[in-house]
Amino acid sequence: MNQTIISVIMPVYNAEAWLADSVGSVMAQSYGDWELVCFNDASTDGSSAMLHAAAAADPRVRVIDSPVNVKQGGGRNRAIAAARGRYIVFLDADDRLAPDALERCAAAADAGADAVFYDYAPFTAAGTGAAVAPLGADAPALDSSGLRGRIVRRPTPVWTAMYDRSLIEQGGLYFPEGVFYEDNAVALAIQLSARRPVKLDGPLYLYRTDNASVTRSTGDMRFFDRIGSACTLLGHLRRLGIYDEFAPEIDYLIANQYLVHTVYGAVYRFDRAQTDRIAEVRRGIGTLVPGLGRNPYWRSRPLRERFKLAMHCRFPRLIKAMSRLKHRIAP
């Protein structure tokens, strides 16, 4: 294994429309010691031909063709297993990297970082929006301890950092396969496993927002894969001893991921309120996060927010009906 290589991991499924941008953004990097490992997840469009054309043009592009669709988590896992580099960057097939992304990450890794975080900017065919800093504008000034504390309080997507691959492999933090919201199951555990993280300033990742996505779609029952992902994440954090470092913060985060976001999604992302799913997370939260009512972060939520959640939990059908009525009479 060449320790200097950065392996860019890209699962691809029917991404023909975006590959010129995504693959091209890697090939245009100012840093040259990279490989792009593309996992073609049984695409039925022209993705395979485009990937193999890129590989023929540049030997640093490698293509793994899968005869069956294993979804994003499976594709990432197989690409990681095939990767040659010490460092891993995740790039979705419809997104892009800034031209100096890998160069800046490599410099931080050479200085001792085992995870290098960066901002992102949303973009569409019409242009690029303002930078988004999930960890806060002051995060580049934080030391490693302060940054880890910030990460657990302000979770950031798995694709907003470069990781030493040992964080994934030694921690057993591979993505769940065959499900959606697989990122939620491992991202925080990978990030908090880093003991020497740093945060760079500026958007090095460009996130496409004018495409179809499960995270933005409605009426898709795969939305509820997030429930299992929250349970898996909590299990990883406990197994690795990270939970004991940040117990109040992690309990609050899991409560939001498992309960709060699920309840609101079950009401507003479907034509009919998904009451069975709401009942499931209401029953499960007490076991998953005992004593949530005593959690300092939960107690600090404004009373109005807690009352709103309680109403959605108890009367989801009524809330849904009122929402429909509001939209009908709105001018």
mmCIF file of C-alpha atoms in Angstrom:
data_model
loop_
_atom_site.group_PDB
_atom_site.id
_atom_site.type_symbol
_atom_site.label_atom_id
_atom_site.label_comp_id
_atom_site.label_asym_id
_atom_site.label_seq_id
_atom_site.Cartn_x
_atom_site.Cartn_y
_atom_site.Cartn_z
ATOM 1 C CA MET A 1 0.000 0.000 0.000
ATOM 2 C CA ASN A 2 1.408 3.370 -1.004
ATOM 3 C CA GLN A 3 1.101 5.562 2.074
ATOM 4 C CA THR A 4 1.111 8.821 0.113
ATOM 5 C CA ILE A 5 -1.889 8.109 -2.089
ATOM 6 C CA ILE A 6 -5.272 9.647 -1.399
ATOM 7 C CA SER A 7 -8.002 7.253 -2.479
ATOM 8 C CA VAL A 8 -11.160 8.997 -3.643
ATOM 9 C CA ILE A 9 -14.099 6.618 -3.202
ATOM 10 C CA MET A 10 -17.017 7.035 -5.618
ATOM 11 C CA PRO A 11 -20.014 4.680 -5.763
ATOM 12 C CA VAL A 12 -21.822 5.107 -9.088
ATOM 13 C CA TYR A 13 -25.360 4.140 -10.028
ATOM 14 C CA ASN A 14 -26.915 5.570 -13.189
ATOM 15 C CA ALA A 15 -24.975 8.811 -12.852
ATOM 16 C CA GLU A 16 -24.244 9.288 -16.560
ATOM 17 C CA ALA A 17 -25.479 12.885 -16.470
ATOM 18 C CA TRP A 18 -23.023 13.895 -13.738
ATOM 19 C CA LEU A 19 -19.849 11.873 -14.272
ATOM 20 C CA ALA A 20 -18.118 14.351 -16.543
ATOM 21 C CA ASP A 21 -18.257 16.831 -13.650
ATOM 22 C CA SER A 22 -17.473 14.496 -10.762
ATOM 23 C CA VAL A 23 -14.708 12.433 -12.382
ATOM 24 C CA GLY A 24 -13.376 15.529 -14.114
ATOM 25 C CA SER A 25 -13.070 17.349 -10.788
ATOM 26 C CA VAL A 26 -10.725 14.632 -9.509
ATOM 27 C CA MET A 27 -8.668 14.512 -12.703
ATOM 28 C CA ALA A 28 -8.238 18.286 -12.486
ATOM 29 C CA GLN A 29 -6.772 18.249 -8.960
ATOM 30 C CA SER A 30 -3.662 20.317 -8.323
ATOM 31 C CA TYR A 31 -2.363 17.387 -6.242
ATOM 32 C CA GLY A 32 -1.285 14.435 -8.345
ATOM 33 C CA ASP A 33 -0.814 11.494 -5.962
ATOM 34 C CA TRP A 34 -4.379 10.221 -5.954
ATOM 35 C CA GLU A 35 -6.460 7.357 -7.207
ATOM 36 C CA LEU A 36 -10.161 7.419 -7.987
ATOM 37 C CA VAL A 37 -11.852 4.117 -7.164
ATOM 38 C CA CYS A 38 -15.235 4.006 -8.920
ATOM 39 C CA PHE A 39 -17.656 1.274 -7.938
ATOM 40 C CA ASN A 40 -20.116 0.854 -10.790
ATOM 41 C CA ASP A 41 -23.160 -0.477 -8.948
ATOM 42 C CA ALA A 42 -24.824 -2.376 -11.816
ATOM 43 C CA SER A 43 -25.695 0.847 -13.651
ATOM 44 C CA THR A 44 -28.111 0.476 -16.563
ATOM 45 C CA ASP A 45 -27.249 3.744 -18.323
ATOM 46 C CA GLY A 46 -23.983 4.823 -19.898
ATOM 47 C CA SER A 47 -22.089 5.163 -16.611
ATOM 48 C CA SER A 48 -19.905 2.090 -17.138
ATOM 49 C CA ALA A 49 -18.701 3.220 -20.554
ATOM 50 C CA MET A 50 -17.882 6.692 -19.251
ATOM 51 C CA LEU A 51 -15.951 5.313 -16.286
ATOM 52 C CA HIS A 52 -13.930 2.914 -18.404
ATOM 53 C CA ALA A 53 -13.151 5.707 -20.867
ATOM 54 C CA ALA A 54 -11.809 7.788 -17.975
ATOM 55 C CA ALA A 55 -9.744 4.827 -16.742
ATOM 56 C CA ALA A 56 -8.281 4.364 -20.216
ATOM 57 C CA ALA A 57 -7.314 8.029 -20.283
ATOM 58 C CA ASP A 58 -5.765 8.078 -16.790
ATOM 59 C CA PRO A 59 -4.458 4.952 -14.997
ATOM 60 C CA ARG A 60 -5.171 6.593 -11.641
ATOM 61 C CA VAL A 61 -8.887 5.992 -12.333
ATOM 62 C CA ARG A 62 -9.920 2.466 -11.397
ATOM 63 C CA VAL A 63 -13.321 0.886 -12.071
ATOM 64 C CA ILE A 64 -14.972 -1.975 -10.201
ATOM 65 C CA ASP A 65 -18.013 -3.330 -12.048
ATOM 66 C CA SER A 66 -20.652 -5.041 -9.937
ATOM 67 C CA PRO A 67 -23.122 -7.453 -11.589
ATOM 68 C CA VAL A 68 -25.695 -6.733 -8.861
ATOM 69 C CA ASN A 69 -26.799 -3.540 -7.174
ATOM 70 C CA VAL A 70 -25.534 -3.319 -3.599
ATOM 71 C CA LYS A 71 -26.448 0.340 -3.008
ATOM 72 C CA GLN A 72 -24.198 3.093 -1.764
ATOM 73 C CA GLY A 73 -23.029 1.455 1.447
ATOM 74 C CA GLY A 74 -21.955 -1.740 -0.293
ATOM 75 C CA GLY A 75 -20.271 0.215 -3.063
ATOM 76 C CA ARG A 76 -18.256 2.296 -0.615
ATOM 77 C CA ASN A 77 -17.175 -0.777 1.345
ATOM 78 C CA ARG A 78 -15.950 -2.607 -1.732
ATOM 79 C CA ALA A 79 -14.124 0.448 -3.014
ATOM 80 C CA ILE A 80 -12.431 0.947 0.365
ATOM 81 C CA ALA A 81 -11.302 -2.682 0.327
ATOM 82 C CA ALA A 82 -9.768 -2.187 -3.125
ATOM 83 C CA ALA A 83 -8.188 1.188 -2.333
ATOM 84 C CA ARG A 84 -4.414 1.536 -2.182
ATOM 85 C CA GLY A 85 -4.054 4.801 -0.311
ATOM 86 C CA ARG A 86 -3.636 5.610 3.335
ATOM 87 C CA TYR A 87 -6.274 8.352 3.186
ATOM 88 C CA ILE A 88 -9.909 8.146 2.102
ATOM 89 C CA VAL A 89 -12.073 10.882 0.578
ATOM 90 C CA PHE A 90 -15.728 10.189 -0.203
ATOM 91 C CA LEU A 91 -17.161 11.775 -3.342
ATOM 92 C CA ASP A 92 -20.697 11.119 -4.544
ATOM 93 C CA ALA A 93 -21.062 10.609 -8.280
ATOM 94 C CA ASP A 94 -23.118 13.778 -8.762
ATOM 95 C CA ASP A 95 -20.857 16.096 -6.733
ATOM 96 C CA ARG A 96 -17.443 17.692 -7.284
ATOM 97 C CA LEU A 97 -14.216 18.485 -5.473
ATOM 98 C CA ALA A 98 -12.648 21.936 -5.541
ATOM 99 C CA PRO A 99 -9.430 21.951 -7.627
ATOM 100 C CA ASP A 100 -7.143 22.283 -4.584
ATOM 101 C CA ALA A 101 -9.088 19.982 -2.252
ATOM 102 C CA LEU A 102 -6.654 17.074 -2.211
ATOM 103 C CA GLU A 103 -3.577 19.285 -2.096
ATOM 104 C CA ARG A 104 -4.803 21.067 1.005
ATOM 105 C CA CYS A 105 -5.890 17.826 2.661
ATOM 106 C CA ALA A 106 -2.549 16.188 1.931
ATOM 107 C CA ALA A 107 -0.685 19.106 3.500
ATOM 108 C CA ALA A 108 -2.752 18.801 6.673
ATOM 109 C CA ALA A 109 -2.174 15.034 6.798
ATOM 110 C CA ASP A 110 1.568 15.553 6.347
ATOM 111 C CA ALA A 111 1.406 17.842 9.384
ATOM 112 C CA GLY A 112 -0.057 14.992 11.458
ATOM 113 C CA ALA A 113 -3.834 15.134 11.052
ATOM 114 C CA ASP A 114 -5.751 11.850 10.964
ATOM 115 C CA ALA A 115 -8.954 13.530 9.763
ATOM 116 C CA VAL A 116 -9.177 16.738 7.748
ATOM 117 C CA PHE A 117 -12.537 18.504 7.699
ATOM 118 C CA TYR A 118 -13.723 21.122 5.229
ATOM 119 C CA ASP A 119 -16.792 23.145 4.267
ATOM 120 C CA TYR A 120 -19.032 22.585 1.258
ATOM 121 C CA ALA A 121 -21.029 24.693 -1.165
ATOM 122 C CA PRO A 122 -24.337 23.716 -2.803
ATOM 123 C CA PHE A 123 -24.536 24.032 -6.557
ATOM 124 C CA THR A 124 -26.916 23.529 -9.470
ATOM 125 C CA ALA A 125 -26.641 23.912 -13.205
ATOM 126 C CA ALA A 126 -27.345 27.601 -12.630
ATOM 127 C CA GLY A 127 -24.356 28.177 -10.367
ATOM 128 C CA THR A 128 -22.766 27.709 -6.954
ATOM 129 C CA GLY A 129 -24.253 28.965 -3.718
ATOM 130 C CA ALA A 130 -22.667 30.341 -0.572
ATOM 131 C CA ALA A 131 -20.358 28.134 1.460
ATOM 132 C CA VAL A 132 -21.853 26.070 4.268
ATOM 133 C CA ALA A 133 -19.740 25.584 7.408
ATOM 134 C CA PRO A 134 -21.438 22.813 9.450
ATOM 135 C CA LEU A 135 -18.793 22.994 12.179
ATOM 136 C CA GLY A 136 -18.910 26.779 12.429
ATOM 137 C CA ALA A 137 -16.815 29.599 11.027
ATOM 138 C CA ASP A 138 -14.424 29.415 13.992
ATOM 139 C CA ALA A 139 -13.726 25.673 13.647
ATOM 140 C CA PRO A 140 -10.335 26.103 11.879
ATOM 141 C CA ALA A 141 -9.024 27.782 15.040
ATOM 142 C CA LEU A 142 -10.047 24.932 17.375
ATOM 143 C CA ASP A 143 -7.515 22.439 18.700
ATOM 144 C CA SER A 144 -8.155 18.704 18.275
ATOM 145 C CA SER A 145 -10.056 18.382 21.545
ATOM 146 C CA GLY A 146 -12.211 21.391 20.835
ATOM 147 C CA LEU A 147 -12.912 20.211 17.305
ATOM 148 C CA ARG A 148 -14.032 16.757 18.493
ATOM 149 C CA GLY A 149 -16.397 18.444 20.923
ATOM 150 C CA ARG A 150 -17.744 20.599 18.114
ATOM 151 C CA ILE A 151 -18.266 17.583 15.831
ATOM 152 C CA VAL A 152 -20.445 15.776 18.352
ATOM 153 C CA ARG A 153 -22.562 18.875 18.894
ATOM 154 C CA ARG A 154 -22.813 19.845 15.222
ATOM 155 C CA PRO A 155 -22.696 16.674 13.102
ATOM 156 C CA THR A 156 -21.300 17.044 9.606
ATOM 157 C CA PRO A 157 -21.733 14.727 6.586
ATOM 158 C CA VAL A 158 -19.260 11.906 6.057
ATOM 159 C CA TRP A 159 -18.176 13.504 2.760
ATOM 160 C CA THR A 160 -16.932 16.694 4.445
ATOM 161 C CA ALA A 161 -13.601 15.205 5.514
ATOM 162 C CA MET A 162 -10.610 13.138 4.474
ATOM 163 C CA TYR A 163 -9.892 10.216 6.815
ATOM 164 C CA ASP A 164 -6.930 8.041 7.647
ATOM 165 C CA ARG A 165 -8.306 4.690 6.472
ATOM 166 C CA SER A 166 -7.274 3.071 9.772
ATOM 167 C CA LEU A 167 -10.178 4.922 11.420
ATOM 168 C CA ILE A 168 -12.547 2.855 9.300
ATOM 169 C CA GLU A 169 -10.694 -0.437 9.167
ATOM 170 C CA GLN A 170 -9.428 -0.730 12.737
ATOM 171 C CA GLY A 171 -12.714 0.559 14.110
ATOM 172 C CA GLY A 172 -14.788 -1.811 11.980
ATOM 173 C CA LEU A 173 -16.759 1.184 10.768
ATOM 174 C CA TYR A 174 -17.984 -0.046 7.430
ATOM 175 C CA PHE A 175 -21.244 1.167 5.949
ATOM 176 C CA PRO A 176 -24.449 -0.860 6.343
ATOM 177 C CA GLU A 177 -25.351 -2.451 3.037
ATOM 178 C CA GLY A 178 -28.657 -2.636 1.203
ATOM 179 C CA VAL A 179 -30.177 0.319 3.087
ATOM 180 C CA PHE A 180 -30.418 4.073 2.796
ATOM 181 C CA TYR A 181 -29.160 6.643 5.320
ATOM 182 C CA GLU A 182 -26.123 4.405 5.655
ATOM 183 C CA ASP A 183 -23.981 7.481 6.359
ATOM 184 C CA ASN A 184 -25.896 8.120 9.572
ATOM 185 C CA ALA A 185 -24.808 4.753 10.931
ATOM 186 C CA VAL A 186 -21.053 5.389 10.843
ATOM 187 C CA ALA A 187 -20.145 9.007 10.044
ATOM 188 C CA LEU A 188 -19.971 10.325 13.604
ATOM 189 C CA ALA A 189 -18.155 7.221 14.847
ATOM 190 C CA ILE A 190 -15.485 7.569 12.142
ATOM 191 C CA GLN A 191 -15.100 11.276 12.839
ATOM 192 C CA LEU A 192 -14.856 10.981 16.625
ATOM 193 C CA SER A 193 -12.393 8.095 16.295
ATOM 194 C CA ALA A 194 -9.918 10.685 14.995
ATOM 195 C CA ARG A 195 -7.672 11.989 17.771
ATOM 196 C CA ARG A 196 -5.848 14.580 15.667
ATOM 197 C CA PRO A 197 -8.559 16.177 13.510
ATOM 198 C CA VAL A 198 -8.121 19.568 11.890
ATOM 199 C CA LYS A 199 -10.540 21.842 10.092
ATOM 200 C CA LEU A 200 -9.611 23.707 6.923
ATOM 201 C CA ASP A 201 -11.238 26.960 5.936
ATOM 202 C CA GLY A 202 -13.343 27.180 2.799
ATOM 203 C CA PRO A 203 -15.588 24.909 0.707
ATOM 204 C CA LEU A 204 -13.571 22.065 -0.799
ATOM 205 C CA TYR A 205 -16.634 19.950 -1.626
ATOM 206 C CA LEU A 206 -19.388 21.010 -4.043
ATOM 207 C CA TYR A 207 -22.764 19.415 -3.316
ATOM 208 C CA ARG A 208 -25.297 19.126 -6.127
ATOM 209 C CA THR A 209 -28.875 19.981 -5.159
ATOM 210 C CA ASP A 210 -30.730 19.807 -8.504
ATOM 211 C CA ASN A 211 -31.025 16.025 -8.653
ATOM 212 C CA ALA A 212 -33.280 13.348 -7.180
ATOM 213 C CA SER A 213 -32.286 12.058 -3.749
ATOM 214 C CA VAL A 214 -33.875 9.889 -1.089
ATOM 215 C CA THR A 215 -32.946 12.508 1.483
ATOM 216 C CA ARG A 216 -35.029 15.092 -0.394
ATOM 217 C CA SER A 217 -37.800 12.887 -1.790
ATOM 218 C CA THR A 218 -41.289 12.389 -0.400
ATOM 219 C CA GLY A 219 -43.454 9.297 -0.057
ATOM 220 C CA ASP A 220 -40.450 6.953 0.041
ATOM 221 C CA MET A 221 -40.567 4.330 2.794
ATOM 222 C CA ARG A 222 -36.787 4.053 2.635
ATOM 223 C CA PHE A 223 -36.828 7.226 4.712
ATOM 224 C CA PHE A 224 -37.310 5.010 7.753
ATOM 225 C CA ASP A 225 -33.982 3.274 7.257
ATOM 226 C CA ARG A 226 -32.782 6.141 9.416
ATOM 227 C CA ILE A 227 -34.233 4.360 12.474
ATOM 228 C CA GLY A 228 -31.889 1.400 12.152
ATOM 229 C CA SER A 229 -28.982 3.697 11.327
ATOM 230 C CA ALA A 230 -29.416 5.543 14.624
ATOM 231 C CA CYS A 231 -29.330 2.254 16.538
ATOM 232 C CA THR A 232 -26.233 1.098 14.653
ATOM 233 C CA LEU A 233 -24.434 4.375 15.309
ATOM 234 C CA LEU A 234 -25.113 4.225 19.019
ATOM 235 C CA GLY A 235 -23.811 0.659 19.114
ATOM 236 C CA HIS A 236 -20.561 1.697 17.414
ATOM 237 C CA LEU A 237 -20.050 4.636 19.764
ATOM 238 C CA ARG A 238 -20.532 2.431 22.813
ATOM 239 C CA ARG A 239 -18.333 -0.378 21.462
ATOM 240 C CA LEU A 240 -15.458 2.002 20.731
ATOM 241 C CA GLY A 241 -15.641 3.760 24.097
ATOM 242 C CA ILE A 242 -16.546 7.074 22.508
ATOM 243 C CA TYR A 243 -19.960 7.198 24.150
ATOM 244 C CA ASP A 244 -18.447 7.607 27.624
ATOM 245 C CA GLU A 245 -16.575 10.723 26.479
ATOM 246 C CA PHE A 246 -19.666 12.503 25.183
ATOM 247 C CA ALA A 247 -22.667 10.745 26.731
ATOM 248 C CA PRO A 248 -25.024 13.768 27.068
ATOM 249 C CA GLU A 249 -24.198 15.057 23.585
ATOM 250 C CA ILE A 250 -24.547 11.634 21.968
ATOM 251 C CA ASP A 251 -27.853 10.895 23.726
ATOM 252 C CA TYR A 252 -29.225 14.193 22.457
ATOM 253 C CA LEU A 253 -27.978 13.557 18.931
ATOM 254 C CA ILE A 254 -29.459 10.042 18.852
ATOM 255 C CA ALA A 255 -32.772 11.358 20.161
ATOM 256 C CA ASN A 256 -32.923 13.813 17.290
ATOM 257 C CA GLN A 257 -31.888 11.299 14.637
ATOM 258 C CA TYR A 258 -34.045 8.445 15.932
ATOM 259 C CA LEU A 259 -37.102 10.229 17.316
ATOM 260 C CA VAL A 260 -37.451 13.877 16.313
ATOM 261 C CA HIS A 261 -36.541 13.710 12.623
ATOM 262 C CA THR A 262 -38.450 10.460 12.192
ATOM 263 C CA VAL A 263 -41.641 11.855 13.733
ATOM 264 C CA TYR A 264 -41.653 14.992 11.620
ATOM 265 C CA GLY A 265 -40.746 13.054 8.500
ATOM 266 C CA ALA A 266 -43.514 10.533 9.173
ATOM 267 C CA VAL A 267 -46.018 13.386 9.195
ATOM 268 C CA TYR A 268 -44.818 15.691 6.440
ATOM 269 C CA ARG A 269 -43.004 13.468 3.927
ATOM 270 C CA PHE A 270 -45.982 11.215 3.197
ATOM 271 C CA ASP A 271 -49.526 11.633 1.932
ATOM 272 C CA ARG A 272 -50.733 9.964 5.104
ATOM 273 C CA ALA A 273 -49.067 10.219 8.498
ATOM 274 C CA GLN A 274 -47.103 7.036 9.132
ATOM 275 C CA THR A 275 -48.474 6.376 12.595
ATOM 276 C CA ASP A 276 -46.929 2.918 12.965
ATOM 277 C CA ARG A 277 -43.452 4.344 12.569
ATOM 278 C CA ILE A 278 -44.177 7.113 15.040
ATOM 279 C CA ALA A 279 -45.391 4.532 17.548
ATOM 280 C CA GLU A 280 -42.225 2.488 16.956
ATOM 281 C CA VAL A 281 -39.827 5.278 17.815
ATOM 282 C CA ARG A 282 -41.941 6.458 20.741
ATOM 283 C CA ARG A 283 -41.710 2.967 22.223
ATOM 284 C CA GLY A 284 -38.028 2.599 21.455
ATOM 285 C CA ILE A 285 -36.590 5.910 22.597
ATOM 286 C CA GLY A 286 -36.855 5.079 26.301
ATOM 287 C CA THR A 287 -34.699 1.981 25.833
ATOM 288 C CA LEU A 288 -32.280 3.581 23.398
ATOM 289 C CA VAL A 289 -31.787 6.778 25.413
ATOM 290 C CA PRO A 290 -32.864 6.203 29.026
ATOM 291 C CA GLY A 291 -33.521 9.348 31.009
ATOM 292 C CA LEU A 292 -33.843 11.592 27.968
ATOM 293 C CA GLY A 293 -36.019 13.996 29.950
ATOM 294 C CA ARG A 294 -33.054 14.696 32.248
ATOM 295 C CA ASN A 295 -30.606 15.320 29.413
ATOM 296 C CA PRO A 296 -29.323 18.924 29.721
ATOM 297 C CA TYR A 297 -29.413 19.515 25.975
ATOM 298 C CA TRP A 298 -32.946 18.129 25.700
ATOM 299 C CA ARG A 299 -34.104 20.234 28.652
ATOM 300 C CA SER A 300 -32.600 23.339 27.069
ATOM 301 C CA ARG A 301 -34.870 23.022 24.031
ATOM 302 C CA PRO A 302 -37.471 25.797 24.058
ATOM 303 C CA LEU A 303 -40.748 24.731 25.622
ATOM 304 C CA ARG A 304 -42.506 25.553 22.373
ATOM 305 C CA GLU A 305 -40.370 23.018 20.484
ATOM 306 C CA ARG A 306 -40.989 20.289 23.036
ATOM 307 C CA PHE A 307 -44.716 20.959 22.974
ATOM 308 C CA LYS A 308 -44.732 20.860 19.173
ATOM 309 C CA LEU A 309 -42.992 17.484 19.146
ATOM 310 C CA ALA A 310 -45.407 16.112 21.751
ATOM 311 C CA MET A 311 -48.370 17.164 19.632
ATOM 312 C CA HIS A 312 -46.916 15.497 16.539
ATOM 313 C CA CYS A 313 -46.296 12.327 18.530
ATOM 314 C CA ARG A 314 -49.786 12.148 20.016
ATOM 315 C CA PHE A 315 -51.934 13.524 17.196
ATOM 316 C CA PRO A 316 -50.103 12.892 13.892
ATOM 317 C CA ARG A 317 -53.269 12.410 11.822
ATOM 318 C CA LEU A 318 -54.782 15.632 13.126
ATOM 319 C CA ILE A 319 -51.553 17.554 12.495
ATOM 320 C CA LYS A 320 -51.427 16.166 8.952
ATOM 321 C CA ALA A 321 -55.033 17.161 8.288
ATOM 322 C CA MET A 322 -54.397 20.675 9.585
ATOM 323 C CA SER A 323 -51.304 20.954 7.381
ATOM 324 C CA ARG A 324 -53.310 19.944 4.304
ATOM 325 C CA LEU A 325 -56.016 22.451 5.140
ATOM 326 C CA LYS A 326 -53.458 25.206 5.602
ATOM 327 C CA HIS A 327 -51.957 24.536 2.181
ATOM 328 C CA ARG A 328 -55.387 24.514 0.539
ATOM 329 C CA ILE A 329 -56.440 27.883 1.890
ATOM 330 C CA ALA A 330 -53.059 29.567 1.582
ATOM 331 C CA PRO A 331 -53.077 32.286 -1.109
#
